[in-house]
Amino acid sequence: MKLTIGFAFAALACVVAATSGVRSGTAVYHMMPARDATVSYNTFKNADGSFESLTPKGGQSTLVTFKGNRDYERILLGFNLPSQVKDPSQITKCVLNVPVPKDAPDQDYALTAYAASSNWDEDTVNAATKITSIRQLGSVNIPSGQNPGSIDVTGACQAAAEGKFSMFVDTSQPLVTFYSRDSGKPTFSLDLTY
């Protein structure tokens, strides 16, 4: 009788654990951007007379971030959650790995990530696209000549909607150029723990 009650109690505990949403372990997923682009905010004109700020820059081989007096360039990254991640709120850690830049300044600088809305397309995104920059996620200070490191962006991953999320990456001021996902060279990536 004691064995039967003990067995029934153990079986019930397994059913409760399986149906309560409690996960029994974690996995780390390494993710590349599903889309990326540079977005220009300025009043400069291209050779054909069109405004640079209205020129889509997705699909190019580089990504640029810069803050000048009349020029502002932001990197926009979009990620898709792995299909195994059913509930983004259960993501325990999400880290943006910043690659070694293609071109970096000869001075210290910082990179800051901001959560962004995901209502954009790589082929058409520009400064007129209504992409809201929600909140600062994290920042990393990079001493001159050093590799960038990573930025904790857990909040953006946990707030993913419909399996995707986006973020802007801004520089503290100097021009920094990275390779994009279209270059075939090392670019931004994400390590997500779920």
Short mmCIF file of N, CA and C in Angstrom, two decimals:
data_model
loop_
_atom_site.label_atom_id
_atom_site.label_comp_id
_atom_site.label_asym_id
_atom_site.label_seq_id
_atom_site.Cartn_x
_atom_site.Cartn_y
_atom_site.Cartn_z
N MET A 1 0.82 -1.19 0.00
CA MET A 1 0.00 0.00 0.00
C MET A 1 0.86 1.26 0.00
N LYS A 2 1.92 1.25 0.88
CA LYS A 2 2.82 2.40 0.93
C LYS A 2 3.51 2.61 -0.41
N LEU A 3 3.90 1.52 -1.07
CA LEU A 3 4.56 1.59 -2.37
C LEU A 3 3.63 2.20 -3.41
N THR A 4 2.37 1.80 -3.42
CA THR A 4 1.39 2.31 -4.37
C THR A 4 1.15 3.80 -4.16
N ILE A 5 1.00 4.21 -2.90
CA ILE A 5 0.80 5.64 -2.59
C ILE A 5 2.04 6.44 -2.99
N GLY A 6 3.22 5.92 -2.68
CA GLY A 6 4.48 6.61 -3.04
C GLY A 6 4.63 6.74 -4.55
N PHE A 7 4.28 5.67 -5.27
CA PHE A 7 4.36 5.69 -6.73
C PHE A 7 3.38 6.71 -7.31
N ALA A 8 2.15 6.73 -6.78
CA ALA A 8 1.13 7.67 -7.25
C ALA A 8 1.55 9.10 -6.97
N PHE A 9 2.15 9.33 -5.80
CA PHE A 9 2.60 10.67 -5.43
C PHE A 9 3.73 11.14 -6.36
N ALA A 10 4.67 10.25 -6.68
CA ALA A 10 5.78 10.58 -7.59
C ALA A 10 5.27 10.87 -9.00
N ALA A 11 4.30 10.06 -9.45
CA ALA A 11 3.73 10.27 -10.79
C ALA A 11 3.01 11.61 -10.86
N LEU A 12 2.27 11.95 -9.80
CA LEU A 12 1.56 13.23 -9.75
C LEU A 12 2.56 14.39 -9.77
N ALA A 13 3.67 14.27 -9.07
CA ALA A 13 4.69 15.33 -9.05
C ALA A 13 5.27 15.53 -10.45
N CYS A 14 5.46 14.44 -11.19
CA CYS A 14 5.99 14.56 -12.56
C CYS A 14 5.00 15.26 -13.48
N VAL A 15 3.72 14.95 -13.33
CA VAL A 15 2.68 15.58 -14.14
C VAL A 15 2.61 17.07 -13.84
N VAL A 16 2.64 17.43 -12.55
CA VAL A 16 2.59 18.85 -12.15
C VAL A 16 3.79 19.59 -12.72
N ALA A 17 4.98 19.02 -12.62
CA ALA A 17 6.18 19.67 -13.15
C ALA A 17 6.10 19.84 -14.65
N ALA A 18 5.54 18.83 -15.34
CA ALA A 18 5.46 18.89 -16.80
C ALA A 18 4.45 19.92 -17.27
N THR A 19 3.41 20.14 -16.49
CA THR A 19 2.35 21.05 -16.94
C THR A 19 2.47 22.45 -16.36
N SER A 20 3.38 22.67 -15.42
CA SER A 20 3.47 23.98 -14.77
C SER A 20 4.38 24.94 -15.50
N GLY A 21 5.02 24.51 -16.56
CA GLY A 21 5.92 25.39 -17.30
C GLY A 21 7.33 25.41 -16.74
N VAL A 22 7.59 24.64 -15.70
CA VAL A 22 8.93 24.58 -15.12
C VAL A 22 9.81 23.77 -16.04
N ARG A 23 10.95 24.33 -16.36
CA ARG A 23 11.87 23.63 -17.26
C ARG A 23 12.94 22.93 -16.44
N SER A 24 13.39 21.80 -16.89
CA SER A 24 14.36 21.02 -16.12
C SER A 24 15.74 21.06 -16.75
N GLY A 25 16.28 22.23 -16.96
CA GLY A 25 17.61 22.35 -17.54
C GLY A 25 17.70 23.57 -18.41
N THR A 26 18.91 23.87 -18.82
CA THR A 26 19.11 25.04 -19.67
C THR A 26 19.95 24.67 -20.88
N ALA A 27 19.77 25.46 -21.90
CA ALA A 27 20.56 25.29 -23.12
C ALA A 27 21.04 26.67 -23.55
N VAL A 28 22.19 26.71 -24.19
CA VAL A 28 22.72 27.97 -24.71
C VAL A 28 22.65 27.90 -26.24
N TYR A 29 22.03 28.91 -26.82
CA TYR A 29 21.89 28.99 -28.27
C TYR A 29 22.76 30.13 -28.78
N HIS A 30 23.60 29.83 -29.77
CA HIS A 30 24.43 30.85 -30.41
C HIS A 30 23.70 31.30 -31.68
N MET A 31 23.41 32.60 -31.77
CA MET A 31 22.57 33.09 -32.86
C MET A 31 23.27 34.21 -33.63
N MET A 32 23.10 34.18 -34.92
CA MET A 32 23.57 35.26 -35.79
C MET A 32 22.38 36.16 -36.11
N PRO A 33 22.61 37.42 -36.49
CA PRO A 33 21.48 38.29 -36.86
C PRO A 33 20.72 37.72 -38.06
N ALA A 34 19.41 37.87 -38.03
CA ALA A 34 18.58 37.48 -39.17
C ALA A 34 18.56 38.61 -40.19
N ARG A 35 18.85 39.84 -39.73
CA ARG A 35 18.89 41.02 -40.58
C ARG A 35 19.74 42.08 -39.87
N ASP A 36 20.39 42.95 -40.64
CA ASP A 36 21.15 44.06 -40.06
C ASP A 36 21.26 45.18 -41.07
N ALA A 37 21.50 46.38 -40.57
CA ALA A 37 21.58 47.55 -41.45
C ALA A 37 22.22 48.71 -40.69
N THR A 38 22.73 49.65 -41.45
CA THR A 38 23.12 50.95 -40.92
C THR A 38 21.98 51.90 -41.23
N VAL A 39 21.61 52.72 -40.25
CA VAL A 39 20.57 53.73 -40.45
C VAL A 39 21.22 55.10 -40.26
N SER A 40 21.13 55.95 -41.28
CA SER A 40 21.74 57.29 -41.25
C SER A 40 20.71 58.35 -40.90
N TYR A 41 21.09 59.25 -39.99
CA TYR A 41 20.24 60.38 -39.62
C TYR A 41 21.04 61.65 -39.90
N ASN A 42 20.83 62.24 -41.08
CA ASN A 42 21.53 63.47 -41.45
C ASN A 42 20.77 64.13 -42.60
N THR A 43 21.29 65.26 -43.05
CA THR A 43 20.65 65.97 -44.17
C THR A 43 21.52 65.95 -45.42
N PHE A 44 22.49 65.05 -45.46
CA PHE A 44 23.38 64.97 -46.61
C PHE A 44 22.64 64.40 -47.82
N LYS A 45 23.13 64.79 -49.01
CA LYS A 45 22.55 64.26 -50.25
C LYS A 45 23.55 63.36 -50.96
N ASN A 46 23.02 62.33 -51.60
CA ASN A 46 23.83 61.44 -52.42
C ASN A 46 24.11 62.12 -53.76
N ALA A 47 24.98 61.52 -54.57
CA ALA A 47 25.33 62.08 -55.88
C ALA A 47 24.10 62.25 -56.78
N ASP A 48 23.09 61.40 -56.60
CA ASP A 48 21.89 61.49 -57.44
C ASP A 48 20.86 62.49 -56.90
N GLY A 49 21.20 63.18 -55.80
CA GLY A 49 20.31 64.18 -55.23
C GLY A 49 19.37 63.64 -54.16
N SER A 50 19.32 62.34 -53.98
CA SER A 50 18.46 61.77 -52.94
C SER A 50 19.12 61.97 -51.57
N PHE A 51 18.30 61.99 -50.54
CA PHE A 51 18.82 62.15 -49.18
C PHE A 51 19.41 60.83 -48.69
N GLU A 52 20.60 60.93 -48.09
CA GLU A 52 21.26 59.74 -47.55
C GLU A 52 20.40 59.08 -46.48
N SER A 53 19.70 59.89 -45.67
CA SER A 53 18.89 59.34 -44.59
C SER A 53 17.73 58.48 -45.10
N LEU A 54 17.36 58.66 -46.36
CA LEU A 54 16.27 57.87 -46.94
C LEU A 54 16.77 56.69 -47.77
N THR A 55 18.09 56.53 -47.81
CA THR A 55 18.71 55.45 -48.58
C THR A 55 18.83 54.19 -47.71
N PRO A 56 18.17 53.11 -48.08
CA PRO A 56 18.31 51.85 -47.32
C PRO A 56 19.75 51.34 -47.40
N LYS A 57 20.29 50.90 -46.26
CA LYS A 57 21.67 50.40 -46.22
C LYS A 57 21.75 48.99 -45.66
N GLY A 58 20.64 48.26 -45.74
CA GLY A 58 20.68 46.85 -45.41
C GLY A 58 21.27 46.09 -46.59
N GLY A 59 21.87 44.95 -46.34
CA GLY A 59 22.45 44.17 -47.42
C GLY A 59 23.84 44.61 -47.83
N GLN A 60 24.38 45.64 -47.16
CA GLN A 60 25.75 46.06 -47.46
C GLN A 60 26.73 45.20 -46.66
N SER A 61 28.00 45.27 -47.02
CA SER A 61 28.98 44.41 -46.35
C SER A 61 29.47 44.98 -45.03
N THR A 62 29.15 46.24 -44.72
CA THR A 62 29.59 46.84 -43.47
C THR A 62 28.43 47.49 -42.71
N LEU A 63 28.65 47.67 -41.43
CA LEU A 63 27.73 48.37 -40.54
C LEU A 63 28.52 49.51 -39.89
N VAL A 64 27.90 50.69 -39.79
CA VAL A 64 28.62 51.87 -39.28
C VAL A 64 27.85 52.50 -38.13
N THR A 65 28.58 52.91 -37.10
CA THR A 65 28.00 53.73 -36.05
C THR A 65 28.91 54.94 -35.83
N PHE A 66 28.27 56.12 -35.70
CA PHE A 66 29.02 57.38 -35.60
C PHE A 66 28.10 58.46 -35.05
N LYS A 67 28.66 59.34 -34.21
CA LYS A 67 27.91 60.50 -33.72
C LYS A 67 28.76 61.74 -33.97
N GLY A 68 28.36 62.51 -34.96
CA GLY A 68 29.05 63.76 -35.26
C GLY A 68 28.10 64.93 -35.10
N ASN A 69 28.54 66.13 -35.45
CA ASN A 69 27.70 67.32 -35.30
C ASN A 69 26.49 67.29 -36.21
N ARG A 70 26.69 66.84 -37.46
CA ARG A 70 25.58 66.81 -38.43
C ARG A 70 25.28 65.41 -38.94
N ASP A 71 25.95 64.44 -38.40
CA ASP A 71 25.82 63.08 -38.90
C ASP A 71 25.63 62.13 -37.73
N TYR A 72 24.72 61.20 -37.87
CA TYR A 72 24.44 60.22 -36.83
C TYR A 72 24.13 58.91 -37.53
N GLU A 73 24.95 57.91 -37.28
CA GLU A 73 24.78 56.59 -37.88
C GLU A 73 24.54 55.58 -36.76
N ARG A 74 23.56 54.72 -36.94
CA ARG A 74 23.25 53.69 -35.96
C ARG A 74 23.24 52.32 -36.63
N ILE A 75 23.69 51.32 -35.89
CA ILE A 75 23.62 49.94 -36.36
C ILE A 75 22.31 49.36 -35.84
N LEU A 76 21.57 48.72 -36.72
CA LEU A 76 20.31 48.08 -36.35
C LEU A 76 20.44 46.58 -36.58
N LEU A 77 20.21 45.81 -35.53
CA LEU A 77 20.33 44.36 -35.60
C LEU A 77 18.99 43.71 -35.28
N GLY A 78 18.61 42.70 -36.05
CA GLY A 78 17.38 41.96 -35.80
C GLY A 78 17.67 40.48 -35.65
N PHE A 79 17.09 39.88 -34.62
CA PHE A 79 17.31 38.45 -34.34
C PHE A 79 15.98 37.72 -34.30
N ASN A 80 16.00 36.44 -34.67
CA ASN A 80 14.85 35.55 -34.53
C ASN A 80 15.16 34.55 -33.43
N LEU A 81 14.21 34.34 -32.54
CA LEU A 81 14.41 33.36 -31.48
C LEU A 81 14.45 31.94 -32.05
N PRO A 82 15.26 31.06 -31.46
CA PRO A 82 15.21 29.65 -31.88
C PRO A 82 13.81 29.09 -31.62
N SER A 83 13.38 28.15 -32.42
CA SER A 83 12.04 27.58 -32.26
C SER A 83 11.87 26.88 -30.92
N GLN A 84 12.97 26.47 -30.29
CA GLN A 84 12.91 25.80 -29.00
C GLN A 84 12.50 26.75 -27.87
N VAL A 85 12.67 28.05 -28.08
CA VAL A 85 12.33 29.03 -27.04
C VAL A 85 10.84 29.36 -27.17
N LYS A 86 10.05 28.70 -26.35
CA LYS A 86 8.59 28.85 -26.39
C LYS A 86 8.10 30.04 -25.56
N ASP A 87 8.83 30.35 -24.49
CA ASP A 87 8.42 31.43 -23.58
C ASP A 87 9.63 32.33 -23.33
N PRO A 88 9.74 33.46 -24.06
CA PRO A 88 10.91 34.34 -23.90
C PRO A 88 11.12 34.85 -22.48
N SER A 89 10.06 34.92 -21.69
CA SER A 89 10.22 35.40 -20.31
C SER A 89 11.08 34.45 -19.47
N GLN A 90 11.26 33.21 -19.94
CA GLN A 90 12.09 32.25 -19.21
C GLN A 90 13.55 32.27 -19.66
N ILE A 91 13.91 33.20 -20.56
CA ILE A 91 15.32 33.35 -20.93
C ILE A 91 16.05 33.90 -19.71
N THR A 92 17.12 33.23 -19.32
CA THR A 92 17.83 33.65 -18.11
C THR A 92 19.00 34.57 -18.40
N LYS A 93 19.54 34.51 -19.61
CA LYS A 93 20.65 35.39 -19.96
C LYS A 93 20.73 35.52 -21.47
N CYS A 94 21.10 36.72 -21.92
CA CYS A 94 21.24 36.97 -23.35
C CYS A 94 22.36 37.99 -23.52
N VAL A 95 23.38 37.63 -24.24
CA VAL A 95 24.58 38.46 -24.37
C VAL A 95 24.87 38.73 -25.84
N LEU A 96 25.03 40.02 -26.18
CA LEU A 96 25.42 40.42 -27.52
C LEU A 96 26.94 40.41 -27.60
N ASN A 97 27.49 39.55 -28.46
CA ASN A 97 28.93 39.48 -28.67
C ASN A 97 29.31 40.50 -29.74
N VAL A 98 30.15 41.45 -29.35
CA VAL A 98 30.58 42.51 -30.27
C VAL A 98 31.87 42.03 -30.95
N PRO A 99 31.89 41.97 -32.28
CA PRO A 99 33.07 41.47 -32.98
C PRO A 99 34.20 42.51 -33.01
N VAL A 100 35.36 42.05 -33.42
CA VAL A 100 36.47 42.98 -33.66
C VAL A 100 36.06 43.86 -34.84
N PRO A 101 36.14 45.18 -34.69
CA PRO A 101 35.71 46.07 -35.77
C PRO A 101 36.59 45.94 -37.02
N LYS A 102 36.00 46.25 -38.14
CA LYS A 102 36.77 46.37 -39.39
C LYS A 102 37.66 47.60 -39.29
N ASP A 103 37.08 48.71 -38.81
CA ASP A 103 37.83 49.95 -38.58
C ASP A 103 37.41 50.51 -37.24
N ALA A 104 38.39 50.79 -36.38
CA ALA A 104 38.10 51.34 -35.05
C ALA A 104 38.95 52.58 -34.82
N PRO A 105 38.50 53.48 -33.97
CA PRO A 105 39.26 54.70 -33.70
C PRO A 105 40.51 54.42 -32.86
N ASP A 106 41.47 55.34 -32.93
CA ASP A 106 42.68 55.24 -32.12
C ASP A 106 42.46 55.95 -30.79
N GLN A 107 41.38 55.62 -30.13
CA GLN A 107 41.03 56.22 -28.84
C GLN A 107 40.04 55.31 -28.13
N ASP A 108 39.84 55.55 -26.85
CA ASP A 108 38.83 54.80 -26.11
C ASP A 108 37.45 55.20 -26.62
N TYR A 109 36.53 54.27 -26.58
CA TYR A 109 35.15 54.57 -26.96
C TYR A 109 34.22 53.59 -26.26
N ALA A 110 32.94 53.84 -26.36
CA ALA A 110 31.94 52.96 -25.77
C ALA A 110 30.90 52.61 -26.82
N LEU A 111 30.32 51.43 -26.68
CA LEU A 111 29.18 51.01 -27.50
C LEU A 111 28.01 50.75 -26.57
N THR A 112 26.83 51.21 -26.96
CA THR A 112 25.64 51.04 -26.14
C THR A 112 24.54 50.41 -26.99
N ALA A 113 23.86 49.43 -26.40
CA ALA A 113 22.74 48.77 -27.08
C ALA A 113 21.43 49.28 -26.52
N TYR A 114 20.47 49.53 -27.43
CA TYR A 114 19.12 49.99 -27.08
C TYR A 114 18.10 49.04 -27.68
N ALA A 115 17.12 48.65 -26.89
CA ALA A 115 16.03 47.82 -27.42
C ALA A 115 15.30 48.61 -28.49
N ALA A 116 14.89 47.94 -29.55
CA ALA A 116 14.19 48.60 -30.66
C ALA A 116 13.01 47.76 -31.10
N SER A 117 12.03 48.42 -31.69
CA SER A 117 10.89 47.68 -32.24
C SER A 117 11.36 46.89 -33.46
N SER A 118 10.66 45.84 -33.77
CA SER A 118 11.09 44.94 -34.85
C SER A 118 10.30 45.10 -36.13
N ASN A 119 9.63 46.24 -36.29
CA ASN A 119 8.79 46.47 -37.48
C ASN A 119 9.61 47.07 -38.61
N TRP A 120 10.65 46.35 -39.05
CA TRP A 120 11.49 46.86 -40.13
C TRP A 120 11.94 45.71 -41.02
N ASP A 121 12.29 46.10 -42.24
CA ASP A 121 12.75 45.15 -43.25
C ASP A 121 14.14 45.59 -43.69
N GLU A 122 15.05 44.64 -43.79
CA GLU A 122 16.44 44.95 -44.13
C GLU A 122 16.58 45.68 -45.47
N ASP A 123 15.71 45.37 -46.43
CA ASP A 123 15.83 45.95 -47.76
C ASP A 123 15.29 47.38 -47.86
N THR A 124 14.48 47.80 -46.89
CA THR A 124 13.85 49.12 -47.00
C THR A 124 14.09 50.04 -45.81
N VAL A 125 14.69 49.56 -44.73
CA VAL A 125 14.83 50.37 -43.53
C VAL A 125 15.69 51.62 -43.79
N ASN A 126 15.23 52.76 -43.27
CA ASN A 126 15.99 54.02 -43.35
C ASN A 126 15.53 54.91 -42.20
N ALA A 127 16.01 56.15 -42.16
CA ALA A 127 15.71 57.04 -41.03
C ALA A 127 14.24 57.42 -40.95
N ALA A 128 13.50 57.30 -42.04
CA ALA A 128 12.07 57.63 -42.02
C ALA A 128 11.21 56.48 -41.52
N THR A 129 11.79 55.29 -41.42
CA THR A 129 11.07 54.13 -40.91
C THR A 129 10.81 54.36 -39.42
N LYS A 130 9.63 54.11 -38.99
CA LYS A 130 9.26 54.39 -37.60
C LYS A 130 9.69 53.24 -36.69
N ILE A 131 10.97 53.23 -36.35
CA ILE A 131 11.49 52.23 -35.43
C ILE A 131 11.72 52.90 -34.09
N THR A 132 10.98 52.51 -33.09
CA THR A 132 11.14 53.13 -31.78
C THR A 132 12.32 52.51 -31.05
N SER A 133 13.08 53.36 -30.37
CA SER A 133 14.19 52.93 -29.55
C SER A 133 13.70 52.98 -28.11
N ILE A 134 13.43 51.85 -27.53
CA ILE A 134 12.68 51.77 -26.29
C ILE A 134 13.50 52.14 -25.05
N ARG A 135 14.57 51.43 -24.79
CA ARG A 135 15.34 51.68 -23.58
C ARG A 135 16.77 51.18 -23.74
N GLN A 136 17.65 51.74 -22.93
CA GLN A 136 19.03 51.29 -22.95
C GLN A 136 19.12 49.92 -22.30
N LEU A 137 19.85 49.02 -22.96
CA LEU A 137 20.01 47.67 -22.46
C LEU A 137 21.32 47.50 -21.70
N GLY A 138 22.38 48.02 -22.26
CA GLY A 138 23.69 47.87 -21.65
C GLY A 138 24.74 48.53 -22.50
N SER A 139 25.94 48.58 -21.97
CA SER A 139 27.03 49.29 -22.65
C SER A 139 28.34 48.58 -22.35
N VAL A 140 29.32 48.80 -23.21
CA VAL A 140 30.66 48.29 -22.98
C VAL A 140 31.67 49.38 -23.34
N ASN A 141 32.66 49.59 -22.46
CA ASN A 141 33.73 50.54 -22.73
C ASN A 141 34.89 49.79 -23.36
N ILE A 142 35.43 50.35 -24.43
CA ILE A 142 36.50 49.68 -25.16
C ILE A 142 37.75 50.56 -25.16
N PRO A 143 38.80 50.14 -24.45
CA PRO A 143 40.05 50.89 -24.48
C PRO A 143 40.67 50.80 -25.87
N SER A 144 41.39 51.84 -26.25
CA SER A 144 42.03 51.89 -27.56
C SER A 144 42.86 50.64 -27.83
N GLY A 145 42.63 50.03 -28.99
CA GLY A 145 43.39 48.86 -29.40
C GLY A 145 42.93 47.55 -28.79
N GLN A 146 41.87 47.56 -27.99
CA GLN A 146 41.39 46.34 -27.35
C GLN A 146 40.18 45.77 -28.09
N ASN A 147 39.93 44.48 -27.90
CA ASN A 147 38.73 43.85 -28.46
C ASN A 147 37.51 44.29 -27.67
N PRO A 148 36.35 44.46 -28.34
CA PRO A 148 35.18 45.03 -27.70
C PRO A 148 34.57 44.25 -26.55
N GLY A 149 34.40 42.94 -26.63
CA GLY A 149 33.75 42.21 -25.55
C GLY A 149 32.28 41.96 -25.83
N SER A 150 31.42 42.15 -24.81
CA SER A 150 30.01 41.83 -24.95
C SER A 150 29.14 42.79 -24.16
N ILE A 151 27.83 42.77 -24.47
CA ILE A 151 26.85 43.62 -23.81
C ILE A 151 25.68 42.74 -23.38
N ASP A 152 25.27 42.85 -22.14
CA ASP A 152 24.11 42.10 -21.65
C ASP A 152 22.84 42.72 -22.22
N VAL A 153 22.09 41.96 -22.99
CA VAL A 153 20.85 42.45 -23.62
C VAL A 153 19.67 41.55 -23.25
N THR A 154 19.73 40.98 -22.05
CA THR A 154 18.71 40.03 -21.60
C THR A 154 17.30 40.61 -21.71
N GLY A 155 17.15 41.88 -21.36
CA GLY A 155 15.83 42.50 -21.40
C GLY A 155 15.20 42.47 -22.78
N ALA A 156 15.99 42.69 -23.82
CA ALA A 156 15.47 42.67 -25.19
C ALA A 156 15.02 41.27 -25.58
N CYS A 157 15.79 40.27 -25.19
CA CYS A 157 15.44 38.89 -25.53
C CYS A 157 14.17 38.46 -24.80
N GLN A 158 14.05 38.82 -23.53
CA GLN A 158 12.86 38.44 -22.75
C GLN A 158 11.60 39.12 -23.27
N ALA A 159 11.75 40.28 -23.90
CA ALA A 159 10.59 41.02 -24.41
C ALA A 159 10.27 40.69 -25.86
N ALA A 160 10.93 39.69 -26.42
CA ALA A 160 10.70 39.31 -27.82
C ALA A 160 9.22 39.04 -28.06
N ALA A 161 8.73 39.52 -29.19
CA ALA A 161 7.34 39.30 -29.57
C ALA A 161 7.31 38.62 -30.92
N GLU A 162 6.45 37.64 -31.06
CA GLU A 162 6.30 36.89 -32.30
C GLU A 162 7.62 36.29 -32.77
N GLY A 163 8.46 35.91 -31.80
CA GLY A 163 9.70 35.21 -32.11
C GLY A 163 10.84 36.07 -32.62
N LYS A 164 10.73 37.40 -32.49
CA LYS A 164 11.84 38.24 -32.96
C LYS A 164 12.01 39.47 -32.08
N PHE A 165 13.20 40.04 -32.14
CA PHE A 165 13.51 41.25 -31.40
C PHE A 165 14.65 41.97 -32.10
N SER A 166 14.78 43.27 -31.80
CA SER A 166 15.79 44.10 -32.47
C SER A 166 16.48 45.00 -31.48
N MET A 167 17.60 45.54 -31.89
CA MET A 167 18.33 46.51 -31.07
C MET A 167 19.18 47.42 -31.95
N PHE A 168 19.36 48.65 -31.48
CA PHE A 168 20.31 49.58 -32.06
C PHE A 168 21.62 49.45 -31.30
N VAL A 169 22.74 49.69 -31.99
CA VAL A 169 24.04 49.79 -31.33
C VAL A 169 24.62 51.14 -31.72
N ASP A 170 24.91 51.96 -30.71
CA ASP A 170 25.44 53.30 -30.92
C ASP A 170 26.84 53.42 -30.34
N THR A 171 27.65 54.29 -30.94
CA THR A 171 28.97 54.60 -30.42
C THR A 171 28.88 55.84 -29.53
N SER A 172 29.88 56.01 -28.67
CA SER A 172 29.92 57.20 -27.82
C SER A 172 30.23 58.44 -28.65
N GLN A 173 30.90 58.30 -29.75
CA GLN A 173 31.09 59.37 -30.73
C GLN A 173 31.88 58.92 -31.95
N PRO A 174 33.08 58.36 -31.77
CA PRO A 174 33.91 58.10 -32.96
C PRO A 174 33.31 57.07 -33.90
N LEU A 175 33.69 57.17 -35.15
CA LEU A 175 33.24 56.25 -36.19
C LEU A 175 33.81 54.86 -35.93
N VAL A 176 32.93 53.85 -35.92
CA VAL A 176 33.35 52.46 -35.78
C VAL A 176 32.63 51.67 -36.87
N THR A 177 33.37 50.88 -37.63
CA THR A 177 32.81 50.09 -38.72
C THR A 177 32.98 48.61 -38.42
N PHE A 178 31.91 47.86 -38.60
CA PHE A 178 31.91 46.40 -38.41
C PHE A 178 31.51 45.72 -39.71
N TYR A 179 31.83 44.46 -39.83
CA TYR A 179 31.33 43.67 -40.96
C TYR A 179 29.89 43.29 -40.68
N SER A 180 29.08 43.24 -41.73
CA SER A 180 27.68 42.84 -41.60
C SER A 180 27.56 41.34 -41.82
N ARG A 181 26.36 40.83 -41.66
CA ARG A 181 26.10 39.40 -41.88
C ARG A 181 26.28 39.04 -43.35
N ASP A 182 26.16 40.03 -44.25
CA ASP A 182 26.29 39.78 -45.68
C ASP A 182 27.75 39.70 -46.14
N SER A 183 28.68 40.06 -45.27
CA SER A 183 30.10 40.11 -45.66
C SER A 183 30.74 38.73 -45.69
N GLY A 184 30.19 37.78 -44.94
CA GLY A 184 30.83 36.47 -44.81
C GLY A 184 31.96 36.48 -43.80
N LYS A 185 32.11 37.59 -43.07
CA LYS A 185 33.17 37.71 -42.06
C LYS A 185 32.54 37.79 -40.67
N PRO A 186 33.35 37.63 -39.61
CA PRO A 186 32.78 37.66 -38.26
C PRO A 186 32.00 38.96 -38.00
N THR A 187 30.81 38.79 -37.46
CA THR A 187 29.94 39.92 -37.17
C THR A 187 29.31 39.75 -35.80
N PHE A 188 28.35 40.58 -35.46
CA PHE A 188 27.66 40.48 -34.17
C PHE A 188 26.99 39.12 -34.04
N SER A 189 26.92 38.63 -32.82
CA SER A 189 26.21 37.37 -32.54
C SER A 189 25.64 37.45 -31.14
N LEU A 190 24.82 36.47 -30.82
CA LEU A 190 24.12 36.48 -29.55
C LEU A 190 24.23 35.10 -28.92
N ASP A 191 24.48 35.06 -27.61
CA ASP A 191 24.42 33.81 -26.85
C ASP A 191 23.24 33.91 -25.90
N LEU A 192 22.26 33.04 -26.09
CA LEU A 192 21.00 33.08 -25.35
C LEU A 192 20.91 31.82 -24.48
N THR A 193 20.67 32.01 -23.20
CA THR A 193 20.50 30.88 -22.28
C THR A 193 19.05 30.74 -21.92
N TYR A 194 18.52 29.54 -22.15
CA TYR A 194 17.08 29.28 -21.94
C TYR A 194 16.88 27.97 -21.21
#
